[in-house]
GROMACS .gro file of C-alpha atoms in nm:
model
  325
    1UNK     CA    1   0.000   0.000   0.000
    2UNK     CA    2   0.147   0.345  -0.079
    3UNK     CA    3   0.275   0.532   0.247
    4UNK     CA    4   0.002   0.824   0.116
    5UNK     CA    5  -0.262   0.612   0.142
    6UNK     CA    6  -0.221   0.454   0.536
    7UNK     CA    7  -0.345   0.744   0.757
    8UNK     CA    8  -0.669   0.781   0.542
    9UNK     CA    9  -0.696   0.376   0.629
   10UNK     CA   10  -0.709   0.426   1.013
   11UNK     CA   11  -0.999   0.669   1.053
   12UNK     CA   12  -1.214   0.460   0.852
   13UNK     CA   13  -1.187   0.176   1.097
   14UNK     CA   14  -1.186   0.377   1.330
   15UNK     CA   15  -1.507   0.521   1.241
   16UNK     CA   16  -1.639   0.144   1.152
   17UNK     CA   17  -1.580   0.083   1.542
   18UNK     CA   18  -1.696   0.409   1.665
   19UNK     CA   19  -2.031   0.330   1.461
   20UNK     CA   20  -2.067  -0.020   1.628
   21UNK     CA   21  -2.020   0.146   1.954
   22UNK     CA   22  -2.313   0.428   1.877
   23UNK     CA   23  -2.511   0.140   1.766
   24UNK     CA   24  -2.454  -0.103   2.017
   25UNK     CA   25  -2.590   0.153   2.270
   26UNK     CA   26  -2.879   0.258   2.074
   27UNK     CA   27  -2.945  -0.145   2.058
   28UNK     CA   28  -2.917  -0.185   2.475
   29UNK     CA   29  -3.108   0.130   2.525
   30UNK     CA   30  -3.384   0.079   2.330
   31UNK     CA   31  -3.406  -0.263   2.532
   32UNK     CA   32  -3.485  -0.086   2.857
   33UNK     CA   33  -3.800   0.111   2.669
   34UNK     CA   34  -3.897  -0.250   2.553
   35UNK     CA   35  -3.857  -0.368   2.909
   36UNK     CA   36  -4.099  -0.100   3.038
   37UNK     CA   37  -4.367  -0.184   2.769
   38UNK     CA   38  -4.353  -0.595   2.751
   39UNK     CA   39  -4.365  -0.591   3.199
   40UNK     CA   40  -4.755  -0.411   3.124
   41UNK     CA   41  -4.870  -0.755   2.975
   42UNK     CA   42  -4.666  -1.056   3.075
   43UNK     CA   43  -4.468  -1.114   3.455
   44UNK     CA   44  -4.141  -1.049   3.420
   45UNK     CA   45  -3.949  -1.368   3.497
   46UNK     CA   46  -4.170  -1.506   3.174
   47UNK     CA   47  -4.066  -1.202   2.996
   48UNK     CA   48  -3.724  -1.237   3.048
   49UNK     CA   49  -3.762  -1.618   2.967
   50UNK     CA   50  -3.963  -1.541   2.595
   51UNK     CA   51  -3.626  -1.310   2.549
   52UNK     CA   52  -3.365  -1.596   2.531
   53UNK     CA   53  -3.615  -1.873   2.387
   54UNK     CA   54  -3.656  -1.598   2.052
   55UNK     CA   55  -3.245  -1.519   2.079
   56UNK     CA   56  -3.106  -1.820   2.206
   57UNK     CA   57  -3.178  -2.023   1.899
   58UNK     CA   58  -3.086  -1.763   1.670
   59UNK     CA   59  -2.748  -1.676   1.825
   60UNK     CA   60  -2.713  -2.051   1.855
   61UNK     CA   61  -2.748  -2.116   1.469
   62UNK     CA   62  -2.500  -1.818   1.379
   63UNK     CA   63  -2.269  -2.009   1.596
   64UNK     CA   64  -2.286  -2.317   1.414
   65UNK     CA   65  -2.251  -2.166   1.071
   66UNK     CA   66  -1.961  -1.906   1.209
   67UNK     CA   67  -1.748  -2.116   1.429
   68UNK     CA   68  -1.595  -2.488   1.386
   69UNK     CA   69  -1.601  -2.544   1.735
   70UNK     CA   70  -1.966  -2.428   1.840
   71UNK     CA   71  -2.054  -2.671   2.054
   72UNK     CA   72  -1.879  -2.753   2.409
   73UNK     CA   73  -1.554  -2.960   2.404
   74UNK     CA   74  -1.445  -2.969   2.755
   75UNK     CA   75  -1.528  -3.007   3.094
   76UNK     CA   76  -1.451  -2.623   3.128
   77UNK     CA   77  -1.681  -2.536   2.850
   78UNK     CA   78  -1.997  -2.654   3.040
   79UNK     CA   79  -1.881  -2.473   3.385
   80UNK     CA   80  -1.844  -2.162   3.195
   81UNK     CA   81  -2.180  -2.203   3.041
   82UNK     CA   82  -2.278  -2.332   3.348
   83UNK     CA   83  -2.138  -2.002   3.497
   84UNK     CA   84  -2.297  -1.821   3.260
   85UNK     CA   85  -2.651  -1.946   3.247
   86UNK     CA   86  -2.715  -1.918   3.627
   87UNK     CA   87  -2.524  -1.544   3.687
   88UNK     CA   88  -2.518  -1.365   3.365
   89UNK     CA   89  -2.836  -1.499   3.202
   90UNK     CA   90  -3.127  -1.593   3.413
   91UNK     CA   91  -3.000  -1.450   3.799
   92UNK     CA   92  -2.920  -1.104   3.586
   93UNK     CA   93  -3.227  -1.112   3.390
   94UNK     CA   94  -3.444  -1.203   3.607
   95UNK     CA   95  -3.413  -0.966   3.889
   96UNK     CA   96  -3.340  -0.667   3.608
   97UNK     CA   97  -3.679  -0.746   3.444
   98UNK     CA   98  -3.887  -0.764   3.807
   99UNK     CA   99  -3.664  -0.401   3.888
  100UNK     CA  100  -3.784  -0.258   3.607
  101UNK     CA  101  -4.180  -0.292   3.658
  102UNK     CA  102  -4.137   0.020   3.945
  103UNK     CA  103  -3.897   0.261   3.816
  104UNK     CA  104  -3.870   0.415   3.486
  105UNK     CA  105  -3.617   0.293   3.188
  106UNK     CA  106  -3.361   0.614   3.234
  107UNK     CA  107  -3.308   0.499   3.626
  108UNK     CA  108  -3.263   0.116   3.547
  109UNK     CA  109  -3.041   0.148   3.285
  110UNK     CA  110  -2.831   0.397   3.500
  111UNK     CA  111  -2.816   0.209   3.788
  112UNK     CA  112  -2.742  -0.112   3.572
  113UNK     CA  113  -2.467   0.076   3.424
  114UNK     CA  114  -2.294   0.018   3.742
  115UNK     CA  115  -2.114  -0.264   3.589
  116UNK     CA  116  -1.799  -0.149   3.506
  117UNK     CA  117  -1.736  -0.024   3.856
  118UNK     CA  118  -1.888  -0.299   4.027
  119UNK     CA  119  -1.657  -0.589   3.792
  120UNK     CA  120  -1.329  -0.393   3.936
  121UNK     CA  121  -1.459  -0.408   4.291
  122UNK     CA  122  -1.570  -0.783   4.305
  123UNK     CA  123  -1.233  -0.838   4.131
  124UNK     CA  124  -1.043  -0.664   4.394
  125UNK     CA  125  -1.244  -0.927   4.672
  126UNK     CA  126  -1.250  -1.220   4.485
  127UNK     CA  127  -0.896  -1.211   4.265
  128UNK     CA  128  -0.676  -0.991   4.487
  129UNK     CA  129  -0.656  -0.811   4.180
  130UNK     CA  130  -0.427  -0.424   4.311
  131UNK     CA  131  -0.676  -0.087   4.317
  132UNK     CA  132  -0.528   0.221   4.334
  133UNK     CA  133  -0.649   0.512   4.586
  134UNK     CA  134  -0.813   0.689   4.271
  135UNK     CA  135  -0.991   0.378   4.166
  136UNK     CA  136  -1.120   0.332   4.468
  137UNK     CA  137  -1.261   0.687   4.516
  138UNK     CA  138  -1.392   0.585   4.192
  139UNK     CA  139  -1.578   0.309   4.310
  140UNK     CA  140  -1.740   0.565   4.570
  141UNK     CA  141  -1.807   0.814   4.372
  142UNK     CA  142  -2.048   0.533   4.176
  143UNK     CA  143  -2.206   0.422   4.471
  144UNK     CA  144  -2.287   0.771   4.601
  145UNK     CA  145  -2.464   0.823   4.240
  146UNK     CA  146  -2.650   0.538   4.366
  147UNK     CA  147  -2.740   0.672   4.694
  148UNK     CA  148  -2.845   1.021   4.534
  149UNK     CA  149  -3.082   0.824   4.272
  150UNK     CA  150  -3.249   0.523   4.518
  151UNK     CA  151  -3.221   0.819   4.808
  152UNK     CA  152  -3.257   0.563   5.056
  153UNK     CA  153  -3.461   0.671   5.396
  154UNK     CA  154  -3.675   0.472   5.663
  155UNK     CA  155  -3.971   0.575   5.456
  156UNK     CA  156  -3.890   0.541   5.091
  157UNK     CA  157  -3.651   0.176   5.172
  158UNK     CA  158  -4.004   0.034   5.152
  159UNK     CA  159  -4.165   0.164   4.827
  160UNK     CA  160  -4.201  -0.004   4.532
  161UNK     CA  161  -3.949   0.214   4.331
  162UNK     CA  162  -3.688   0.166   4.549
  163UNK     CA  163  -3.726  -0.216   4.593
  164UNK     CA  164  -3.751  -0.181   4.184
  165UNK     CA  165  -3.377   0.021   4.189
  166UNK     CA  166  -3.244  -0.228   4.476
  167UNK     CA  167  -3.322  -0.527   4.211
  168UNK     CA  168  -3.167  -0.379   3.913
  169UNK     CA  169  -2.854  -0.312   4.135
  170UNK     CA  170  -2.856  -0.633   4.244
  171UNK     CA  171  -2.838  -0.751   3.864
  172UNK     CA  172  -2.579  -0.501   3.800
  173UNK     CA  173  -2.391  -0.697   4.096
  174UNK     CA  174  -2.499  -1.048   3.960
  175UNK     CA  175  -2.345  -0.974   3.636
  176UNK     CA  176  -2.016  -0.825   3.752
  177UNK     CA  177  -2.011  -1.133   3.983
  178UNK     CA  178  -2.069  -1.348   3.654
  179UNK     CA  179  -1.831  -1.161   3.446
  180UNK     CA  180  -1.544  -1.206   3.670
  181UNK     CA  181  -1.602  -1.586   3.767
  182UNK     CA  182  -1.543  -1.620   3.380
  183UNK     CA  183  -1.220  -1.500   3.370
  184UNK     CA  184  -1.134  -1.769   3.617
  185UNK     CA  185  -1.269  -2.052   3.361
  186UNK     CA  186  -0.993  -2.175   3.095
  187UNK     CA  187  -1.298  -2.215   2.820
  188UNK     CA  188  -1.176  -2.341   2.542
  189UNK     CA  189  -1.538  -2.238   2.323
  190UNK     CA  190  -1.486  -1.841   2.159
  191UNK     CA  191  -1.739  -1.648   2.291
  192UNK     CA  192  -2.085  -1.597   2.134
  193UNK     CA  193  -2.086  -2.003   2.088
  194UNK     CA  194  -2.028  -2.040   2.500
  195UNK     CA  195  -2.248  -1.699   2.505
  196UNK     CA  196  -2.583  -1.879   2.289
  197UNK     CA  197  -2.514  -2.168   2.498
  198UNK     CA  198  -2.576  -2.020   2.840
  199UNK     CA  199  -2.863  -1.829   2.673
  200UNK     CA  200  -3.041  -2.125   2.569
  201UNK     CA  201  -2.968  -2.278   2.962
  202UNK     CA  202  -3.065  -1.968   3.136
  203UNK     CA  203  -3.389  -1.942   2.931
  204UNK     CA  204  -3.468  -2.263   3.086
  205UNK     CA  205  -3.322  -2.183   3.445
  206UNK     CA  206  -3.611  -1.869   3.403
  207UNK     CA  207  -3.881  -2.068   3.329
  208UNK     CA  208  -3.844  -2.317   3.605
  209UNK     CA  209  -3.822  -1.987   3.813
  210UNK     CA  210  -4.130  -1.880   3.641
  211UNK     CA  211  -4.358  -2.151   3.716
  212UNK     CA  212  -4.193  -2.185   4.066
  213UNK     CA  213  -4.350  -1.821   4.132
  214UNK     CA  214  -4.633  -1.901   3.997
  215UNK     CA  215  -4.607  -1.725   3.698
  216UNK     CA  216  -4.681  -1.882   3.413
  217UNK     CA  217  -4.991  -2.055   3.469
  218UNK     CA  218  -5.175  -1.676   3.468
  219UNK     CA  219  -4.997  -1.572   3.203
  220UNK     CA  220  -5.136  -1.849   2.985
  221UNK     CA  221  -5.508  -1.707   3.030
  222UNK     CA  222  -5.434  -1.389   2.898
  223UNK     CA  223  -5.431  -1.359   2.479
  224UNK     CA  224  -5.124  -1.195   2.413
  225UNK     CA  225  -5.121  -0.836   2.253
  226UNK     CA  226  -4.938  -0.653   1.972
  227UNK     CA  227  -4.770  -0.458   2.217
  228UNK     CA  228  -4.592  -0.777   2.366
  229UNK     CA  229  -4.525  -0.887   2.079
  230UNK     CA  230  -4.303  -0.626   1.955
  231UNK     CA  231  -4.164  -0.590   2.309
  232UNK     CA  232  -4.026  -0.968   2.272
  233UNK     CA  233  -3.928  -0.931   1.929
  234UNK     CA  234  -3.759  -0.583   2.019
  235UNK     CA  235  -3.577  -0.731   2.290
  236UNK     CA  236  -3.466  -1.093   2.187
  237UNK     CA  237  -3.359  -1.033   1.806
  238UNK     CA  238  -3.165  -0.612   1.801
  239UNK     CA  239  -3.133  -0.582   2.184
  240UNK     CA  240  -2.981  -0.939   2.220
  241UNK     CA  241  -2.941  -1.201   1.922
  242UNK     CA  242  -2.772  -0.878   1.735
  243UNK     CA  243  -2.659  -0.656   2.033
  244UNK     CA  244  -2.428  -0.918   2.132
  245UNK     CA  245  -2.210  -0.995   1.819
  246UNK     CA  246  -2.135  -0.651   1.800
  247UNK     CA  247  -2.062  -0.634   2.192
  248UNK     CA  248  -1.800  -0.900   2.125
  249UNK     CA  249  -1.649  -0.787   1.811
  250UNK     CA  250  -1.591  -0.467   1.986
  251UNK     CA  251  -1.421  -0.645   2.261
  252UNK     CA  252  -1.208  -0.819   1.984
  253UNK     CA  253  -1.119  -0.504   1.832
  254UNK     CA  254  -1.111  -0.203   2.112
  255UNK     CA  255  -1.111  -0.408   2.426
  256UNK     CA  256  -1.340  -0.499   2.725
  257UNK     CA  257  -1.300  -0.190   2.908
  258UNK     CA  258  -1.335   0.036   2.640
  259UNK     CA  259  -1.617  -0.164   2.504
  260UNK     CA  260  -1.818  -0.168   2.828
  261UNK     CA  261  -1.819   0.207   2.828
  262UNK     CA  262  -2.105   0.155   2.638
  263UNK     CA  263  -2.309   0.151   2.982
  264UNK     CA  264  -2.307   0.506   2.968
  265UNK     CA  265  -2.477   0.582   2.666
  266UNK     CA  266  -2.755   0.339   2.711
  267UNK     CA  267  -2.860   0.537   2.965
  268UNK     CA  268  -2.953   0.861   2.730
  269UNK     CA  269  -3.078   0.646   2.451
  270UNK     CA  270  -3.288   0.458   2.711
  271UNK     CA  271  -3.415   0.842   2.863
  272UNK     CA  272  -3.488   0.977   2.525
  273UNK     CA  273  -3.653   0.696   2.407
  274UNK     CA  274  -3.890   0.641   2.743
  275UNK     CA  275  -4.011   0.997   2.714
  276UNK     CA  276  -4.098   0.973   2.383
  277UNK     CA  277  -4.242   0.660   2.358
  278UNK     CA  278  -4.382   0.619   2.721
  279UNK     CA  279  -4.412   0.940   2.831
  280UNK     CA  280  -4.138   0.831   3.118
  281UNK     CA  281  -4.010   1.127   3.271
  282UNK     CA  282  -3.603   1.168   3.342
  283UNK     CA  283  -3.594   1.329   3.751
  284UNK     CA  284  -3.382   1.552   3.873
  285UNK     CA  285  -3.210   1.261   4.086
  286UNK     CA  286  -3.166   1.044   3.828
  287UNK     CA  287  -2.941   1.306   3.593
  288UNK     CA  288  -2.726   1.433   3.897
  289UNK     CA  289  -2.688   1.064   3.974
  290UNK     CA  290  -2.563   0.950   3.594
  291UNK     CA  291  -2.335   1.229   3.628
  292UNK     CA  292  -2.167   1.172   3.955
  293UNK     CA  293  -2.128   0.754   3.836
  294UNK     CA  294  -1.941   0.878   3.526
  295UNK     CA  295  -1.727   1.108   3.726
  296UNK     CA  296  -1.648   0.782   3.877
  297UNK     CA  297  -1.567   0.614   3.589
  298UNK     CA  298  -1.440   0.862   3.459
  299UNK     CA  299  -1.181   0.836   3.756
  300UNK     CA  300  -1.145   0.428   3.810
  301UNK     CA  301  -1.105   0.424   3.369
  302UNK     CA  302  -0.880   0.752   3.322
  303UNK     CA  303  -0.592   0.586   3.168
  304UNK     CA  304  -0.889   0.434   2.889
  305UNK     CA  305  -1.069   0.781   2.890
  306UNK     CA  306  -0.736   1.016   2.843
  307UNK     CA  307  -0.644   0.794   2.519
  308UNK     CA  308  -0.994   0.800   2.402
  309UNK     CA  309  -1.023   1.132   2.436
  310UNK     CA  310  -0.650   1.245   2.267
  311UNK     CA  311  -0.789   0.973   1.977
  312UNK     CA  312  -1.088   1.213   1.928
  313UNK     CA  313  -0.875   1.514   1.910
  314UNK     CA  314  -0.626   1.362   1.731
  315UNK     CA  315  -0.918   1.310   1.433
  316UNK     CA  316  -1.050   1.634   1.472
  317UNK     CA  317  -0.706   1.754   1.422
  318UNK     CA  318  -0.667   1.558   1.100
  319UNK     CA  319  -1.054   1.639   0.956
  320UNK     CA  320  -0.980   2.001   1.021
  321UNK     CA  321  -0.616   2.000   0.863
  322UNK     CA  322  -0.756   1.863   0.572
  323UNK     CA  323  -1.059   2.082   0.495
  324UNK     CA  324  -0.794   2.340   0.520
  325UNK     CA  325  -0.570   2.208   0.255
   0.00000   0.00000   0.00000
C-alpha cells in the first residue's frame, strides 16, 4: 500500500468501530423502553424467559454456521456455560426485568450501568486483583450516584421504586459477579458459541423460576397483545441475538473496558426513548446521579478515557487540517 494512502486507512476503521459502539448503545437502550412496555402484559421472569427462547436459537445457529467449534468440548466449556446461564443470564435477567416494573427505563439502565465499577470491585475481593487510591474513590463516587438516585430513607426503603432500583442493582452486581467468575474458567469455546449456549440454559433456568413463582400458569389465560409482541421481538432479536455480536467484536477489536463504556450511553438512549415513547419522565435525581457515576468512571477508567479522548482530538485535528488544505 502506498505510504500516502495509510493514515486515510485508520480513521475509517476507526469510524467502523466508533459506529458499532453508537449502535450497540442505541441497541441496549432501546431494550430498557422494551422492558418497560412488555412488563404491562406478561410477569417479568416469563418475559425475560420469551427473550432468550426468541435469541437463544438464533445466536445458537450463527454459531454453528460461524465457528468450527460451536458446541462444548471440555469439561470447562460446560462450567463456563454453566457459569454463565445461572449469573449472567437468568439470575441477571431475572431480577433486572422484576426491577424494572417500578422505576422508569432512564433509572434502570443507569443504575445497571454500574457494571464497570462494580466488575473492578468484586475483582479486587475475589482475585486480589491491586486498586489504586483513585480507583477506589472511583468506586465511591459510583455508589454515592446510587445513593443520590435510590435516596434511601426509613420511609422510601419500603416503596415499590426503590425495591424496583435495589433489584436492578442487584443484577448489575450479579453480572459483575458473573463476568469475573469467567475469567477464572480456561474455556476453550470463543465467545458468542459459550455466550448462545448459556442463553439457551438460562432461558430454561427462568422458566423453572417462572412456574416456581407461579407465573406462568396466569400468564397463559391472557391472549397476548401486539404490544408484547413487539416488546419480545424488540428485545430478543436487536437488543440481544444482534446486540451481542457486536458487543463481542468490539471487545475483539477495542477491548473490554473500552467496550463496556457503552453503559453510559444506554442510559440517554434509554431516557430519550422512554419519554418519547412512554411518556417516562427523566428526575432531577436520576441526571445528577448519571453524572456523579461517570465522574467515577471517569476516575477508576482515566488511563482508557485520556487515550480515548486524545484519539478524538487527534481526528478532529486531521478532519480540520484537511478541509484546510
Amino acid at each position: 500500500m502506498p505510504a500516502d494512502e495509510r493514515p486515510a486507512s485508520v480513521p475509517v476503521g476507526r469510524y467502523r468501530n466508533a459506529g458499532l459502539f453508537v449502535l450497540l448503545g442505541g441497541l441496549f437502550g432501546c431494550s430498557f423502553v422494551a422492558i418497560k412496555a412488555g412488563l404491562a402484559e406478561v410477569p417479568p421472569l416469563l418475559f425475560a424467559a420469551l427473550r432468550f427462547d426468541v435469541a437463544a436459537p438464533l445466536l445458537l445457529a450463527y454459531a454453528a454456521w460461524r465457528f468450527a467449534a460451536w458446541y462444548p468440548r471440555s469439561r470447562a466449556d460446560v462450567v463456563a456455560i454453566a457459569v454463565g446461564a445461572v449469573t449472567i443470564v437468568a439470575a441477571n435477567n431475572g431480577l433486572l426485568f422484576l426491577g424494572q416494573r417500578a422505576i422508569t427505563p432512564a433509572a434502570a439502565s443507569v443504575m445497571y450501568g454500574l457494571n464497570p465499577i462494580l466488575s473492578p470491585a468484586v475483582a479486587f475481593v475475589l482475585l486480589g486483583q491491586r486498586l489504586d487510591l483513585r480507583g477506589a474513590v472511583g468506586i465511591l463516587l459510583g455508589l454515592l450516584g446510587v445513593v443520590v438516585i435510590v435516596q434511601p430513607s426509613p420511609e422510601t426503603l419500603a416503596s415499590g421504586s426503590t425495591i424496583g432500583q435495589l433489584y436492578v442493582l442487584a443484577a448489575a452486581a450479579i453480572i459483575a459477579l458473573g463476568s469475573v467468575l469467567m475469567r477464572r474458567i480456561d474455556a476453550t469455546m470463543a465467545s458468542i458459541p459459550l455466550t448462545a449456549w448459556a442463553m439457551g440454559l438460562g432461558a430454561a433456568l427462568l422458566h423453572v423460576w417462572s412456574v416456581a413463582a407461579g407465573e406462568t400458569a396466569a400468564a397463559l389465560r391472557t391472549e397476548p397483545t401486539m404490544t408484547l409482541v413487539l416488546a419480545v421481538l424488540v428485545v430478543a432479536i436487536p437488543s440481544t441475538a444482534v446486540a451481542y455480536p457486536i458487543y463481542f467484536v468490539l471487545i475483539r477489536r477495542i477491548g473490554p473496558v473500552r467496550t463496556n463504556l457503552v453503559a453510559y450511553v444506554v442510559p440517554i438512549v434509554a431516557a430519550l426513548t422512554g419519554w418519547l415513547l412512554l411518556g417516562e419522565p427523566v428526575t432531577l435525581a436520576t441526571a445528577v446521579g448519571f453524572c456523579i457515576v461517570v465522574a467515577g468512571v471517569c476516575l477508576l477508567e482515566r488511563h482508557v478515557v485520556a487515550a480515548e479522548l486524545g484519539r478524538a482530538a487527534g481526528l478532529v485535528e486531521r478532519a480540520g487540517s484537511r478541509s484546510g488544505d
